[in-house]
Short mmCIF file of C-alpha atoms in Angstrom, two decimals:
data_model
loop_
_atom_site.label_atom_id
_atom_site.label_comp_id
_atom_site.label_asym_id
_atom_site.label_seq_id
_atom_site.Cartn_x
_atom_site.Cartn_y
_atom_site.Cartn_z
CA MET A 198 2.76 -23.85 0.63
CA ALA A 199 0.20 -20.87 -0.48
CA LYS A 200 2.03 -17.86 1.59
CA ALA A 201 0.20 -14.26 2.01
CA LEU A 202 2.13 -11.59 1.83
CA ARG A 203 1.74 -7.91 3.22
CA GLU A 204 0.26 -5.01 0.81
CA TYR A 205 3.63 -2.65 1.51
CA ASP A 206 5.45 -6.77 -0.31
CA GLY A 207 3.49 -7.19 -2.78
CA LYS A 208 3.90 -3.31 -4.37
CA ILE A 209 6.61 -3.25 -4.26
CA LEU A 210 7.39 -6.44 -6.67
CA LEU A 211 4.98 -5.28 -8.89
CA HIS A 212 6.73 -1.58 -9.31
CA ASP A 213 10.24 -4.16 -9.36
CA CYS A 214 8.95 -6.09 -11.81
CA MET A 215 7.76 -3.01 -14.62
CA VAL A 216 10.85 -0.84 -14.04
CA ARG A 217 12.67 -4.68 -14.99
CA LEU A 218 9.92 -5.05 -18.00
CA LEU A 219 10.17 -1.33 -18.41
CA ALA A 220 13.54 -1.97 -19.64
CA SER A 221 13.45 -4.46 -21.27
CA ASP A 222 10.08 -3.08 -23.81
CA LYS A 223 13.09 -0.68 -25.15
CA GLU A 224 14.43 -2.32 -27.54
CA HIS A 225 10.23 -2.76 -29.13
CA GLU A 226 9.82 0.84 -30.10
CA SER A 227 6.27 -0.18 -31.08
CA SER A 228 5.53 -1.83 -27.60
CA CYS A 229 2.29 -0.02 -25.94
CA LEU A 230 4.67 0.27 -22.78
CA GLN A 231 6.56 3.35 -23.97
CA THR A 232 4.01 5.30 -22.83
CA LEU A 233 3.63 4.04 -19.61
CA HIS A 234 5.76 5.88 -17.43
CA LEU A 235 6.38 4.37 -13.87
CA GLN A 236 6.47 6.82 -10.62
CA PRO A 237 9.48 6.34 -8.30
CA PHE A 238 7.99 3.89 -5.61
CA GLN A 239 6.61 5.71 -3.06
CA SER A 240 5.34 3.56 -0.03
CA VAL A 241 6.88 2.73 3.63
CA SER A 242 6.29 0.14 6.19
CA ILE A 243 5.88 0.91 9.54
CA CYS A 244 6.37 -0.83 12.95
CA ALA A 245 6.69 0.06 16.39
CA LYS A 246 10.83 -0.11 15.98
CA THR A 247 10.50 2.38 13.23
CA ASP A 248 12.36 5.85 13.68
CA LEU A 249 9.19 7.80 12.23
CA ARG A 250 12.12 10.99 12.47
CA ASP A 251 14.90 8.38 10.20
CA LEU A 252 12.15 7.75 8.23
CA ILE A 253 11.08 10.96 7.16
CA TRP A 254 14.66 11.99 6.81
CA LYS A 255 15.18 8.88 4.43
CA GLN A 256 11.64 9.59 2.62
CA PRO A 257 11.22 13.58 2.19
CA TRP A 258 7.77 12.63 0.23
CA LEU A 259 6.58 11.68 3.15
CA GLU A 260 6.53 15.56 4.45
CA LYS A 261 5.58 17.42 1.47
CA GLN A 262 2.14 15.06 0.58
CA SER A 263 -1.27 14.50 1.57
CA LEU A 264 -0.78 10.66 3.22
CA VAL A 265 -2.81 7.43 3.57
CA VAL A 266 -2.41 5.50 6.33
CA LYS A 267 -3.58 1.92 6.84
CA PRO A 268 -2.88 -1.51 8.82
CA ASP A 269 -0.55 -3.90 6.71
CA GLN A 270 -2.34 -7.24 8.57
CA LEU A 271 -3.68 -8.87 6.02
CA ILE A 272 -7.21 -7.10 7.38
CA LYS A 273 -10.16 -6.78 5.07
CA ARG A 274 -12.61 -3.91 4.90
CA ARG A 275 -10.02 -2.01 6.65
CA GLY A 276 -11.97 1.02 4.81
CA LYS A 277 -15.40 -0.30 7.30
CA LEU A 278 -13.86 -0.64 9.78
CA GLY A 279 -12.69 3.23 10.12
CA LEU A 280 -8.94 1.13 9.98
CA VAL A 281 -7.47 3.60 7.53
CA GLY A 282 -6.79 7.79 7.38
CA ILE A 283 -7.00 9.70 4.43
CA ASN A 284 -5.29 12.56 3.27
CA LYS A 285 -2.50 13.76 6.38
CA THR A 286 -0.17 15.40 6.85
CA ILE A 287 2.91 13.25 8.58
CA GLY A 288 2.42 15.18 11.69
CA GLU A 289 -1.85 13.52 11.46
CA VAL A 290 -0.51 10.39 10.48
CA ARG A 291 1.92 10.31 13.50
CA GLU A 292 -0.87 10.77 16.03
CA TRP A 293 -3.02 8.55 14.17
CA LEU A 294 -0.40 5.56 14.69
CA GLU A 295 0.32 6.91 17.98
CA GLU A 296 -3.73 5.66 18.87
CA ARG A 297 -3.70 1.73 17.16
CA MET A 298 -0.24 1.13 16.77
CA ASP A 299 0.20 -2.69 19.48
CA LYS A 300 -3.29 -1.42 20.70
CA GLN A 301 -5.70 -4.87 21.07
CA ILE A 302 -8.06 -4.52 18.55
CA GLN A 303 -11.13 -7.22 17.51
CA ILE A 304 -12.57 -8.35 14.02
CA ASP A 305 -15.28 -10.50 14.34
CA ALA A 306 -14.26 -13.74 16.15
CA ALA A 307 -10.24 -12.60 15.70
CA THR A 308 -8.00 -10.82 18.23
CA GLY A 309 -5.37 -9.34 17.79
CA LYS A 310 -2.49 -6.29 18.05
CA LEU A 311 -2.06 -3.68 15.38
CA ASN A 312 1.65 -3.60 14.99
CA THR A 313 2.42 -2.94 11.16
CA PHE A 314 0.71 -0.44 8.71
CA ILE A 315 1.96 1.10 4.91
CA VAL A 316 1.93 4.73 4.86
CA GLU A 317 2.29 6.51 1.07
CA PRO A 318 0.29 9.25 -1.10
CA PHE A 319 -3.09 9.83 -0.88
CA LEU A 320 -3.46 10.21 -4.19
CA PRO A 321 -6.96 12.68 -4.59
CA HIS A 322 -9.66 10.31 -7.34
CA GLU A 323 -12.85 9.66 -8.14
CA GLN A 324 -14.70 5.96 -5.90
CA SER A 325 -15.55 4.89 -9.92
CA ASP A 326 -11.21 5.04 -10.66
CA GLU A 327 -10.43 2.80 -8.14
CA PHE A 328 -10.20 -1.73 -8.64
CA TYR A 329 -10.00 -4.58 -7.38
CA VAL A 330 -6.18 -6.57 -8.54
CA CYS A 331 -5.41 -9.81 -6.61
CA ILE A 332 -2.28 -12.10 -7.49
CA TYR A 333 -1.87 -15.77 -6.65
CA ALA A 334 -0.15 -18.64 -7.45
CA THR A 335 -0.71 -22.27 -7.21
CA ARG A 336 1.30 -25.80 -7.97
CA SER A 337 -1.11 -25.16 -11.27
CA GLY A 338 0.52 -21.27 -12.69
CA ASN A 339 -0.52 -17.76 -11.47
CA THR A 340 -3.87 -16.69 -11.19
CA ILE A 341 -5.19 -13.01 -11.75
CA LEU A 342 -8.79 -11.70 -10.12
CA PHE A 343 -10.04 -8.07 -11.59
CA HIS A 344 -12.72 -6.26 -10.93
CA HIS A 345 -13.25 -2.97 -12.77
CA GLU A 346 -14.91 -1.41 -8.84
CA GLY A 347 -12.80 -1.50 -5.66
CA GLY A 348 -12.65 0.57 -2.87
CA VAL A 349 -14.51 0.48 0.74
CA GLU A 350 -17.57 -0.14 -0.64
CA ILE A 351 -16.41 -3.95 -2.53
CA GLY A 352 -16.30 -6.80 -0.52
#
C-alpha cells in the first residue's frame, strides 16, 4: 500500500541519499557528481508540542536567516491558499504559526486542523528558477515526474 510522505520527510530522504551517493562517488574521479556541493540539511518540522526556544538552541540557523514557513500536511496549492509565509524572521514565523496552529480550515470539501508545519531557509529566486518534482513508487517500479516549471502558479 502506498503512503504519502510529508515534504519534510521527503527532503530528509533525498538529502541522505545524496550524501551517500556523493560519499560513494569519491572513487570515480571522472564523475560529474564531484562538482556538486551539498549544503547542510536545514529544515525543521514543527507541531503544537514543539518548544521553539529549544528548537532555536538546537538549530541556530533559524535566527540567522530569512525563513519560509508552510503547513506540511499534503495540502496542494498552499501558496494560492495563503498558507505560505515567505521571507520571515524567526519572530515573524512564531507569530505566523500562532495564528494558524491547530486552527480549523476548509479547502474545497475537506475540513481539518493545521497541526504540522515545515520551516526552512528562504532563498530569493525568480519564478523561472522553480521546478516541480514528484517521486512515487509502485509495485512495477519507481517513477520520477519532473517539470521545468514549478511554484505557486503551477497546478
